[in-house]
Coordinates of C-alpha atoms in Angstrom, one line a residue:
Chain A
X795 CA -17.2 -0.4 16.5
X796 CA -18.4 0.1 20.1
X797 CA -21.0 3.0 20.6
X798 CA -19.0 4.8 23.2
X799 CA -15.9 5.2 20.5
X800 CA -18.3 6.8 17.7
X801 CA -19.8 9.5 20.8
X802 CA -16.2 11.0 20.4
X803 CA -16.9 11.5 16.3
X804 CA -18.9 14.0 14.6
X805 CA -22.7 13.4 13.4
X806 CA -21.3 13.0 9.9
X807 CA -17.7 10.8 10.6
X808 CA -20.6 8.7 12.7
X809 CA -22.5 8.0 9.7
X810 CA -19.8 7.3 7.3
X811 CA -18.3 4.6 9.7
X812 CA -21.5 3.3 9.9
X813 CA -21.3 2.9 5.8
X814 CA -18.3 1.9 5.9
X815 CA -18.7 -1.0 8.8
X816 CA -21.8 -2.1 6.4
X817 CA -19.5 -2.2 3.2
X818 CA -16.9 -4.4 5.6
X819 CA -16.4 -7.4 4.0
X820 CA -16.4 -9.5 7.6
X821 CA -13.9 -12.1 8.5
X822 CA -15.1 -15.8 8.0
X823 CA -15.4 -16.5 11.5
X824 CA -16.5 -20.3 10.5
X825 CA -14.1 -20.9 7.8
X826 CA -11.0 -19.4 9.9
X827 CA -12.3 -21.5 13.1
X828 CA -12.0 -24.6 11.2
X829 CA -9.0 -23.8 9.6
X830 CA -7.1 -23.2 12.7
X831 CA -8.3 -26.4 14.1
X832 CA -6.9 -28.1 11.4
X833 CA -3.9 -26.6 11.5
X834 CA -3.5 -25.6 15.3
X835 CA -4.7 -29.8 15.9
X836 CA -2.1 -30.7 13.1
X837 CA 0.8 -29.2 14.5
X838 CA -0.1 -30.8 17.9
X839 CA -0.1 -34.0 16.2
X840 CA 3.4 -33.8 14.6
X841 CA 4.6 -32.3 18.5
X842 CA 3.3 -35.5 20.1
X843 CA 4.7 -37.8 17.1
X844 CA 7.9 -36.3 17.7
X845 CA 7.8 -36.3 21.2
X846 CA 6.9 -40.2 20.5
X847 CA 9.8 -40.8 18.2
X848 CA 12.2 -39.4 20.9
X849 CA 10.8 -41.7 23.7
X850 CA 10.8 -45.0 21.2
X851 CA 14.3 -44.3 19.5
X852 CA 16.1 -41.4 22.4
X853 CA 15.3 -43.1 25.2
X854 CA 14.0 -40.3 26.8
X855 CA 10.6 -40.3 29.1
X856 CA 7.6 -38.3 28.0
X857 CA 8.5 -35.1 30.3
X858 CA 12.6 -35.5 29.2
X859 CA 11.1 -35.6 25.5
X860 CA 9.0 -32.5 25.9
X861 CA 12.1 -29.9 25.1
X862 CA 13.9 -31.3 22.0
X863 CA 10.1 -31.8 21.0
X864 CA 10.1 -27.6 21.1
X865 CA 13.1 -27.2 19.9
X866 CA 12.5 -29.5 16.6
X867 CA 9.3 -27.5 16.3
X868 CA 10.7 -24.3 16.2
X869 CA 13.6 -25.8 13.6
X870 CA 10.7 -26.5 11.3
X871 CA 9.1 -23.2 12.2
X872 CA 12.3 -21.2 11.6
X873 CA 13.3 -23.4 8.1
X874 CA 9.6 -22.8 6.7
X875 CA 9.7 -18.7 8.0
X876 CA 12.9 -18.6 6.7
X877 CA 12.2 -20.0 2.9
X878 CA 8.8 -17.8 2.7
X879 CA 6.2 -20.3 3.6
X880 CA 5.4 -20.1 6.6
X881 CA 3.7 -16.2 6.2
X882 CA 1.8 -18.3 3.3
X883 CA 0.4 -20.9 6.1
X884 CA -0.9 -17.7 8.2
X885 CA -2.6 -16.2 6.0
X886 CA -4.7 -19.7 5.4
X887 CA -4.7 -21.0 9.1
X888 CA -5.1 -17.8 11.2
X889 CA -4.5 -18.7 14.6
X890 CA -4.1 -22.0 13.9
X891 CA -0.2 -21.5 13.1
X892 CA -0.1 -18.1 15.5
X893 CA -0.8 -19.5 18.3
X894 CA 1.6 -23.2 18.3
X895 CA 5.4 -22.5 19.5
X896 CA 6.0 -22.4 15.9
X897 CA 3.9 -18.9 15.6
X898 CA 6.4 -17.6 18.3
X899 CA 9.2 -19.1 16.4
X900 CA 8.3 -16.9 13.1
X901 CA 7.3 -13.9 14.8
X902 CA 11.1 -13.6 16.0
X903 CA 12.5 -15.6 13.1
X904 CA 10.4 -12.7 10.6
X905 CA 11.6 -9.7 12.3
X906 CA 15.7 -11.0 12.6
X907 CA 15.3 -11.8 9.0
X908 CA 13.3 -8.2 8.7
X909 CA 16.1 -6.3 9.9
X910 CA 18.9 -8.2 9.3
X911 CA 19.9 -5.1 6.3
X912 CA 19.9 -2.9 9.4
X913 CA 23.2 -4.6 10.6
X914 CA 23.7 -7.8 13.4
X915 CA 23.6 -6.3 16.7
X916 CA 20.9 -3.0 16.2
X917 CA 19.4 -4.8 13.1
X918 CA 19.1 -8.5 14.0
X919 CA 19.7 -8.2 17.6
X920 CA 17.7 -5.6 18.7
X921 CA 14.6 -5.8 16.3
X922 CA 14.2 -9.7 16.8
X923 CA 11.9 -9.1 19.6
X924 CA 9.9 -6.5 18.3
X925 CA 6.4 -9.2 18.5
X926 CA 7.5 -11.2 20.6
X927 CA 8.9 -9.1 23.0
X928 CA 5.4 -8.0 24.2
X929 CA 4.6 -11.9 24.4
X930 CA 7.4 -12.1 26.8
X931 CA 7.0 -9.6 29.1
X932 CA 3.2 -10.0 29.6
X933 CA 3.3 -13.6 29.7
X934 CA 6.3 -13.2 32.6
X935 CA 4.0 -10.4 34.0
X936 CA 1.1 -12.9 34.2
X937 CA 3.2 -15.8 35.5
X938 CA 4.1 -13.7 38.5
X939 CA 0.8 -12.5 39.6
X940 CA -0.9 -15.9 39.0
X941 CA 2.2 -17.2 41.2
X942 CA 2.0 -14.9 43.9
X943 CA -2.2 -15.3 44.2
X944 CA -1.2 -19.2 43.9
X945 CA 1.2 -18.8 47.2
X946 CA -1.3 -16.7 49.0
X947 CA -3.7 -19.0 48.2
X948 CA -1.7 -22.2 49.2
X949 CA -1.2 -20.5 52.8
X950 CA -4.3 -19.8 53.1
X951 CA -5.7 -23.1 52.9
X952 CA -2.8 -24.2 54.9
X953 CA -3.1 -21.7 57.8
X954 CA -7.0 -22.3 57.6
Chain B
X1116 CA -4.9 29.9 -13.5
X1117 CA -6.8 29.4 -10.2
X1118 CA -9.9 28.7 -10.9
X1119 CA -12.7 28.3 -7.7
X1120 CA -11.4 27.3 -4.4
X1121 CA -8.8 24.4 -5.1
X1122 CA -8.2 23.9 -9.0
X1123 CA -5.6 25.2 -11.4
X1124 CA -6.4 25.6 -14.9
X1125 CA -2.9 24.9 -17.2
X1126 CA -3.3 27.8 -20.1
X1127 CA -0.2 27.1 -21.5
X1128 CA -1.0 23.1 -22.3
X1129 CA 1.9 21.8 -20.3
X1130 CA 2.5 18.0 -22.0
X1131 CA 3.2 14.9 -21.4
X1132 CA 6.0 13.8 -23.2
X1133 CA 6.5 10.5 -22.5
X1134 CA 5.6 7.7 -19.3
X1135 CA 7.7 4.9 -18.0
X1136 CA 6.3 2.0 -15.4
X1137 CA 8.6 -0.4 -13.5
X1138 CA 7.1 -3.2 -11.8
X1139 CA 8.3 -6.4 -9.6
X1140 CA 7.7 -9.8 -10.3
X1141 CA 4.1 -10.4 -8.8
X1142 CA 2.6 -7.1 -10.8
X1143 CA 4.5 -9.0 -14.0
X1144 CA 1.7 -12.1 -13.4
X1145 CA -1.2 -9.4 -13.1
X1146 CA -3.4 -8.7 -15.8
X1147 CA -1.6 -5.5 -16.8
X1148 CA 1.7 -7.1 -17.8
X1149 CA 1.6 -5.9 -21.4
X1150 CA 1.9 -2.2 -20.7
X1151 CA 4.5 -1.9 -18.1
X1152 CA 7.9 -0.8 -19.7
X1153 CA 10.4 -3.3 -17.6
X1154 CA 9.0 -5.9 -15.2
X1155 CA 12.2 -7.4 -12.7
X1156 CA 12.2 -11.1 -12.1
X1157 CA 13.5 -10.3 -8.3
X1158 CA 11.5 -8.2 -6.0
X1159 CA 15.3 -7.8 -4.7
X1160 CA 16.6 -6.3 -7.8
X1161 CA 20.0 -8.2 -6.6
X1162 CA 20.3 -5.4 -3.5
X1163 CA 21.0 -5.8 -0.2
X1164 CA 17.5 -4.3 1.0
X1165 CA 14.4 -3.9 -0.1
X1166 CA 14.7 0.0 0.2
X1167 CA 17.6 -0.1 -2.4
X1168 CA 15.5 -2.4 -4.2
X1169 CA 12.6 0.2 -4.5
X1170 CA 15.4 3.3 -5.3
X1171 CA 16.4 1.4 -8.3
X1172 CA 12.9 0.6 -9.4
X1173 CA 12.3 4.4 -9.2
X1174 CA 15.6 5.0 -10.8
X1175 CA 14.9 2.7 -14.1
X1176 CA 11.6 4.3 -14.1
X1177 CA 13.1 8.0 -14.0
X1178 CA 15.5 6.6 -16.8
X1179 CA 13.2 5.3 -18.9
X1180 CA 10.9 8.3 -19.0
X1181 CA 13.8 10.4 -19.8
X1182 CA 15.1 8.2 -23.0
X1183 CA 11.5 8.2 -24.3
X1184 CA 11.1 11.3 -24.4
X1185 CA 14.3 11.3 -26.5
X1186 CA 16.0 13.5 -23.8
X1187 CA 19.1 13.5 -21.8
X1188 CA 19.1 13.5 -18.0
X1189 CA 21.0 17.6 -18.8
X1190 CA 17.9 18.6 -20.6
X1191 CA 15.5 18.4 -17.4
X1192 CA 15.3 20.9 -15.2
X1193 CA 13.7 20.2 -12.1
X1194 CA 12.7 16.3 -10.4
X1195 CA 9.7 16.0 -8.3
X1196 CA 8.9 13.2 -6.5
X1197 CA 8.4 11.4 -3.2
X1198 CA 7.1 7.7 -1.9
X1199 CA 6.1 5.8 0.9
X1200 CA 9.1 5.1 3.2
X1201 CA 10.6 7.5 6.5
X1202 CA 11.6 10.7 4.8
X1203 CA 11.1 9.7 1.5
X1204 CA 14.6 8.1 1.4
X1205 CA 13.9 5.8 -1.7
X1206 CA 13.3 9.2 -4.1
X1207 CA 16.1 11.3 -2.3
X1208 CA 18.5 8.5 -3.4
X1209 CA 17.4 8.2 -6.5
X1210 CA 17.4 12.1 -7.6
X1211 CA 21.4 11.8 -5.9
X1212 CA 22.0 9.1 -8.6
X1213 CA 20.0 11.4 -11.2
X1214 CA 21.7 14.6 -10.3
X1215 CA 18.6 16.7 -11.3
X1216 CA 17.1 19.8 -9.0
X1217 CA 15.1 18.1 -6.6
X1218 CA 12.1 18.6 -4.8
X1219 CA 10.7 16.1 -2.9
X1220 CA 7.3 15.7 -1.5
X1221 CA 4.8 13.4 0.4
X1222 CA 1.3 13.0 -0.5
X1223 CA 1.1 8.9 0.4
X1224 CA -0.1 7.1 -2.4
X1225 CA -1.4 10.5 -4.0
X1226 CA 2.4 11.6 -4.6
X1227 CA 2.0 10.0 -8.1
X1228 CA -1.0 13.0 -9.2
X1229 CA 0.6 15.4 -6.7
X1230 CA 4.4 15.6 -8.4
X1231 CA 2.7 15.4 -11.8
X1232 CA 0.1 18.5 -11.0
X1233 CA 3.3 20.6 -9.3
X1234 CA 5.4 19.2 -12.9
X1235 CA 2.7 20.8 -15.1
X1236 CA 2.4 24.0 -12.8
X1237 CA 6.0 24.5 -13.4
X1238 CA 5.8 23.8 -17.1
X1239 CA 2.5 26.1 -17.6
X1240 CA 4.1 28.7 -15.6
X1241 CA 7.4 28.8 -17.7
X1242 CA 9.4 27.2 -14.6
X1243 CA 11.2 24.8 -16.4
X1244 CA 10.8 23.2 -19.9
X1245 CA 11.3 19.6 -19.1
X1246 CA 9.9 18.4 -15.7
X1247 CA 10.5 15.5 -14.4
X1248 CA 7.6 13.5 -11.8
X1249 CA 7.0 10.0 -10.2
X1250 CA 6.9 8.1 -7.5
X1251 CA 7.9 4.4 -6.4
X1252 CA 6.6 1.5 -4.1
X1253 CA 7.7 -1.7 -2.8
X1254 CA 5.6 -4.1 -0.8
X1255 CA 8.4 -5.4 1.5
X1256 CA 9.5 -2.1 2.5
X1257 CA 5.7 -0.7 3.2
X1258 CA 4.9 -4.2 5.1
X1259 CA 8.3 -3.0 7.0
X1260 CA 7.2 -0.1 7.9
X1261 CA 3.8 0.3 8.3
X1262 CA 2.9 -3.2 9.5
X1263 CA 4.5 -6.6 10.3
X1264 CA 7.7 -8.2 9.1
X1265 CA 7.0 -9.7 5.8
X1266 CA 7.6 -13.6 6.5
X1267 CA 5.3 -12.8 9.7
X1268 CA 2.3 -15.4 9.7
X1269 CA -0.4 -13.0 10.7
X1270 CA -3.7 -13.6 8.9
X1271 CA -4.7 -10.4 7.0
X1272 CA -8.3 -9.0 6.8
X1273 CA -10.2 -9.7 3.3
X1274 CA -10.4 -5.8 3.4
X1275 CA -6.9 -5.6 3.6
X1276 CA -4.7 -4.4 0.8
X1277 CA -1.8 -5.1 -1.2
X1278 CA 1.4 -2.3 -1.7
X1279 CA 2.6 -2.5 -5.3
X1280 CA 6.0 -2.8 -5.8
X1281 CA 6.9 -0.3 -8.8
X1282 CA 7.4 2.8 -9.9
X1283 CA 6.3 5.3 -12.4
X1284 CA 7.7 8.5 -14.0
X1285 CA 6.5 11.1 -16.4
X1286 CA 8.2 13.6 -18.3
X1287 CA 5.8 17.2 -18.2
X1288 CA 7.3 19.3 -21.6
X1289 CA 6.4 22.9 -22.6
X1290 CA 5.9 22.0 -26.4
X1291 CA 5.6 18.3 -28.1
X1292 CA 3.1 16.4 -29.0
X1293 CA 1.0 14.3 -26.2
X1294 CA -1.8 14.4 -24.1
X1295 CA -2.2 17.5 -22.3
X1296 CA -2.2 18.6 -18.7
X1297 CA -5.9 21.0 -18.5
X1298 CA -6.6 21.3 -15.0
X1299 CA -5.2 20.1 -11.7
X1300 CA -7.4 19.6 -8.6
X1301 CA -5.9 19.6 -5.3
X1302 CA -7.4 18.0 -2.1
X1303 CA -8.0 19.0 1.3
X1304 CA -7.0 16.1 4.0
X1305 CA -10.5 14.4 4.8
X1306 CA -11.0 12.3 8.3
X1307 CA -13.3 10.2 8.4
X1308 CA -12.5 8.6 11.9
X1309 CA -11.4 5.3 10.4
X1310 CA -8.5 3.8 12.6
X1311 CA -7.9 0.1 11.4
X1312 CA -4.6 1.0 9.5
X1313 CA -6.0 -2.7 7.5
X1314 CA -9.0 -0.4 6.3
X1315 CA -7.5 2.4 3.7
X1316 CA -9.7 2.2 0.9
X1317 CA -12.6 3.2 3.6
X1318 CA -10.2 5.9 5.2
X1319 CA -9.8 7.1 1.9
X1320 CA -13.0 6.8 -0.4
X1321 CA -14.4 10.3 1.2
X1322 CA -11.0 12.2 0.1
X1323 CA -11.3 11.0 -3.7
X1324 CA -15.4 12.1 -3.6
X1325 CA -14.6 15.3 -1.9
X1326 CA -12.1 16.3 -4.6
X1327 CA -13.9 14.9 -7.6
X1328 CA -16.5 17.2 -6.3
X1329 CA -14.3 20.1 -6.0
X1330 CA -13.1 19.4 -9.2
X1331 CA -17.1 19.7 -11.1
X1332 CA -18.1 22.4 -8.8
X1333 CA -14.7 24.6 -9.7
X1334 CA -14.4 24.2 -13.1
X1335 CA -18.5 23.8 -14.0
X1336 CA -18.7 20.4 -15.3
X1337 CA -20.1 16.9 -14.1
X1338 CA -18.8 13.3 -14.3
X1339 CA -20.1 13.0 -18.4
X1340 CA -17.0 15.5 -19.2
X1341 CA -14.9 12.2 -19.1
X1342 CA -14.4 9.5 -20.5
X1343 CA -12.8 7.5 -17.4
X1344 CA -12.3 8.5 -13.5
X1345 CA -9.9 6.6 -12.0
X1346 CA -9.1 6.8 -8.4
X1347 CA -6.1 5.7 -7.0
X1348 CA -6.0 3.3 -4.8
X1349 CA -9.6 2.8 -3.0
X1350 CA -10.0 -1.3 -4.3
X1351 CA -13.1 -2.7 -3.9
X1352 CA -14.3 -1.7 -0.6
X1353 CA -13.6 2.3 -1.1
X1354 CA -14.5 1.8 -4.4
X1355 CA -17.6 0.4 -3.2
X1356 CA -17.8 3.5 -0.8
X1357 CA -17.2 6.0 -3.1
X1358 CA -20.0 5.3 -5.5
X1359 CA -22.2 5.2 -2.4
X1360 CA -21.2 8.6 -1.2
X1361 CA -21.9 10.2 -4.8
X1362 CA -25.3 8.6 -5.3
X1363 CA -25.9 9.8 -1.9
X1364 CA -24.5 13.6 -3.1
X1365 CA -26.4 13.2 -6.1
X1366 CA -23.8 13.2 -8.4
X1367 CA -24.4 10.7 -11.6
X1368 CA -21.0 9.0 -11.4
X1369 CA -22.4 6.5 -13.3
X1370 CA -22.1 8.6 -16.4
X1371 CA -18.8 7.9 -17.1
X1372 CA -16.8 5.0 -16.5
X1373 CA -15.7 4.9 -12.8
X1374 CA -12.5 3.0 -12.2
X1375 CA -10.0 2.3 -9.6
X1376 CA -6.3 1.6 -10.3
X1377 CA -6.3 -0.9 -7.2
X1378 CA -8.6 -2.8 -8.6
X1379 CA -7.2 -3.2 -12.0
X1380 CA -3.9 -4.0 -12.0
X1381 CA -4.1 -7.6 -9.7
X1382 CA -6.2 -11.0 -10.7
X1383 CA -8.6 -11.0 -8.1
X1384 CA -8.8 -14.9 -8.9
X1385 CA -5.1 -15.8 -9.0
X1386 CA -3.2 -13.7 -6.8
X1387 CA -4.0 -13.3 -2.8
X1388 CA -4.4 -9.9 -2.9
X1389 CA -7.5 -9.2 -0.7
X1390 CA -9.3 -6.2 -1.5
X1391 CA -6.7 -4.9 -4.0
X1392 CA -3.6 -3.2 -4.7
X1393 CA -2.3 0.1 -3.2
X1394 CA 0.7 1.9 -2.6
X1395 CA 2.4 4.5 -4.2
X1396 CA 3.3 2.9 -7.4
X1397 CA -0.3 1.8 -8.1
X1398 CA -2.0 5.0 -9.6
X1399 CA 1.7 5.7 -10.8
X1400 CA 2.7 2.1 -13.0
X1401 CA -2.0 1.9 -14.0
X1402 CA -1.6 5.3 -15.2
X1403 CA 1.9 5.8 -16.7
X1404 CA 1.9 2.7 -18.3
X1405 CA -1.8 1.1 -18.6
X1406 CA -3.8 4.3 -18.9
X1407 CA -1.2 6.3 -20.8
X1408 CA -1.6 3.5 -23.6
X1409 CA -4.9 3.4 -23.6
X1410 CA -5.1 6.9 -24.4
X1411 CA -2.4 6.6 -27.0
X1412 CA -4.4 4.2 -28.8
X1413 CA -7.3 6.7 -28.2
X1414 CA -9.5 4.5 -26.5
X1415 CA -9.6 7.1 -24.2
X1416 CA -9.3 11.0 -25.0
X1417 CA -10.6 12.5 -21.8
X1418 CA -9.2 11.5 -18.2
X1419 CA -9.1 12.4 -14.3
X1420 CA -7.0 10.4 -12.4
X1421 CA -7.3 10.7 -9.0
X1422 CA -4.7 9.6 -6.5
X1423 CA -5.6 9.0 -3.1
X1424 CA -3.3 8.7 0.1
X1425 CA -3.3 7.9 3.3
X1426 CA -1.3 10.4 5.3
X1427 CA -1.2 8.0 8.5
X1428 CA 2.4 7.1 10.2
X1429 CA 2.5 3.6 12.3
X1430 CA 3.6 6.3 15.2
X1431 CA 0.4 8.0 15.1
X1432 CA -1.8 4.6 14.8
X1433 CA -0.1 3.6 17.8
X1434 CA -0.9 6.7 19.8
X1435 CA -4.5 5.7 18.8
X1436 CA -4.8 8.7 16.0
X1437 CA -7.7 8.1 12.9
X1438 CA -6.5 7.8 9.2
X1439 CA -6.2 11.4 7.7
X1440 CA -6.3 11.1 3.7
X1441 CA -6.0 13.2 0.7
X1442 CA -6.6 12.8 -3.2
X1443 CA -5.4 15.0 -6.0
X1444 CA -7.1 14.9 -9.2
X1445 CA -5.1 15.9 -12.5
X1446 CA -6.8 15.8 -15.9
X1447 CA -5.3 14.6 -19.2
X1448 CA -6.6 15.1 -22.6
X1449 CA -5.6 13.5 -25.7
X1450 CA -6.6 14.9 -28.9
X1451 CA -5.2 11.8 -31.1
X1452 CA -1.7 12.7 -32.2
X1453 CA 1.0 9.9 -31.4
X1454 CA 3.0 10.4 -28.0
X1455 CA 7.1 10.2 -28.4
X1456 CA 7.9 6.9 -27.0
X1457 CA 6.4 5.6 -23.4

């Protein structure tokens, strides 16, 4: 914990936390790094195999192929959330199967499934976005900012 | 009765007449099978939800005690009780199914030592002859609540810990034959400034030492009075902690044998439970059916359990509030005779 969070405790909550940060057991930084470039790379190799399939047997170009690709993905995603596996995987990977499409996938598959008891439309409906929510509205947040400094920037360079 | 600042002595040998402990499937593959009175095959109990799933592992629990004790739900007077979820929903409906004067109360995972040291105040004090006291857990509905949706894939800590689904009951009695209710402890809610919601046992390790402490300094004794301490709920990194903190108080823990419930009812080797168990039910189902046995076997005569609990809400972890926790410590002596049942 930072020093500037522990000047808010008291002498003896300071040295407690400082026992208890020492009796941590830490994350495996190495192992968890590894992992989730196993897993992160893996699932980026079954995206571009499917994306491959749908060129050689769809028809499609690369950029037509690139939705169903998603869409298949998050099937998977959804099927595995949905018969308790895919909560399994995370706990091994770490980011490596948060991060992927598919990580969205079961954060809103999870939480319908979650509250699904609570009824369809304030249950399922409404709690479905309760992680990925956030992930929506910061990631539109960011999108417009770096569009608008990407405009300003374009006329700039074209004015100049 | 009260004896020093926070402990009540029980005069009037309030007793425990018999124990029941429910457990789900995952608990069933731990290494306390053996002693746990019914363990369910679905961790849905064929409900709809997981919180009617955890009512009916309180109500079997609540049920059993009752029968083996060789009573009828009539002969008890009053229910105490509480758990884990949003106003303590899974023991209200159970006591509406059991029909018995209710009171409910919150204590986290400490509710387990907290309805049983209210159940033997009522006994010792001629409140009621048959009391009633337990408290339940699931693991689905405390994921639910406290953190993520339980098929999330979110990597948890290796400090982290895991909720016991269960439930334990005991029956306190007047007269009988049982161990016996001496002394009850009672905690003051200890802050230690820890925040990650991930980190209880830490949050809580300072709780369980400052009422064990209470507990020598009010009644005169030290830690060779017993023959086990058991906390709650601390697994191995409070556990860890809380020997610490004693060595550094000076108080010879190591004289008797220091336990902790969390850390004894999962297979650190075969099941993924990180640091250890926790929850409500996991003081309640070690003690009420593990440590209850134990003694009834009289492998154990003298006993403190203390239940520790986390009084945080996912409300007050989001407004950026530390972990506030609390242990209550309730003795149990056994002088030999065979309990009734449980």
């Amino acid at each position: 914990m930072a020093n500037n969070k522990l000047k808010k405790l008291t002498p003896v909550q300071q040295e407690y936390q400082r026992m208890a940060l020492a009796k941590q057991p830490a994350r495996k930084t190495l192992q968890n790094s590894l992992r989730a470039f196993l897993t992160g790379g893996l699932i980026c190799v079954l995206g571009q195999a499917i994306t491959k399939a749908f060129v050689h047997w769809g028809g499609m170009d690369e950029v037509k192929a690139g939705n169903p690709t998603v869409a298949v993905l998050i099937l998977i995603s959804v099927i595995l959330t949905s018969l308790g596996l895919y909560d399994k995987i995370g706990q091994w990977a770490g980011a490596g199967s948060a991060v992927p499409v598919t990580g969205f996938a079961n954060s809103m598959a999870s939480a319908a499934i979650e509250h699904r008891s609570e009824g369809l439309v304030l249950g399922t409906g409404a709690m479905m976005f309760e992680l990925a929510g956030a992930v929506i509205v910061f990631g539109t947040v960011a999108a417009f900012v770096v569009g608008n400094i990407h405009m300003i920037v374009k006329l700039a360079m074209g004015g100049g | 009765m009260q004896q020093g600042h926070q402990t009540w002595v029980f005069n009037n040998k309030p007793v425990i007449a018999s124990t029941a402990a429910v457990v789900g499937p995952f608990e069933g593959r731990g290494p306390l099978a053996n002693d746990f009175d019914l363990i369910h095959g679905d961790s849905l109990l064929n409900q709809e939800s997981w919180e009617k799933a955890e009512k009916v592992l309180f109500e079997d629990a609540a049920r059993l005690a009752i029968e083996q004790a060789g009573l009828l739900k009539e002969q008890i007077d009053f229910f105490i009780g509480g758990d884990l979820m949003n106003q303590i929903i899974s023991t209200s409906y159970a006591a509406r199914t059991l029909s018995i004067p209710y009171l409910g109360v919150f204590g986290a995972c400490s509710t387990s030592m907290e309805s049983l040291a209210l159940a033997a105040y009522l006994v010792n004090t001629r409140g009621g002859k048959h009391v009633l006291a337990g408290t339940c857990s699931h693991n689905s509905t405390a994921e639910k609540q406290f953190r993520y949706p339980t098929e999330y894939g979110s990597q948890k800590p290796p400090y982290a810990q895991y909720t016991v689904t269960g439930a334990g009951a005991a029956v306190v009695a007047s007269k009988g034959k049982g161990p016996v209710i001496t002394s009850a402890t009672m905690g003051r809610v200890i802050d230690m400034g820890i925040k990650d919601p991930f980190n209880m046992g830490a949050a809580m390790a300072p709780a369980a030492v400052d009422t064990i402490t209470a507990h020598f300094r009010d009644l005169r004794i030290g830690p060779e009075e017993y023959d086990m301490i058991v906390t709650g709920d601390l697994a191995q990194v409070g556990h860890g902690l809380a020997n610490d903190l004693f060595e550094k108080h000076g108080i010879p823990i190591h004289k008797t044998d220091f336990q902790d419930c969390g850390m004894m009812i999962y297979d650190y080797n075969t099941q993924m439970v990180q640091a250890g168990g926790s929850g409500c039910a996991c003081s309640a189902v070690v003690t009420y059916g593990h440590l209850m046995k134990r003694m009834n076997r009289g492998e154990i005569r003298k006993l403190l359990v203390v239940a520790t609990g986390a009084l945080m809400s996912p409300l007050a972890m989001q407004q950026g509030e530390s972990i506030p926790a609390i242990a209550h410590a309730v003795s149990i002596h056994y002088d030999g005779e065979a309990m009734q049942g449980g």
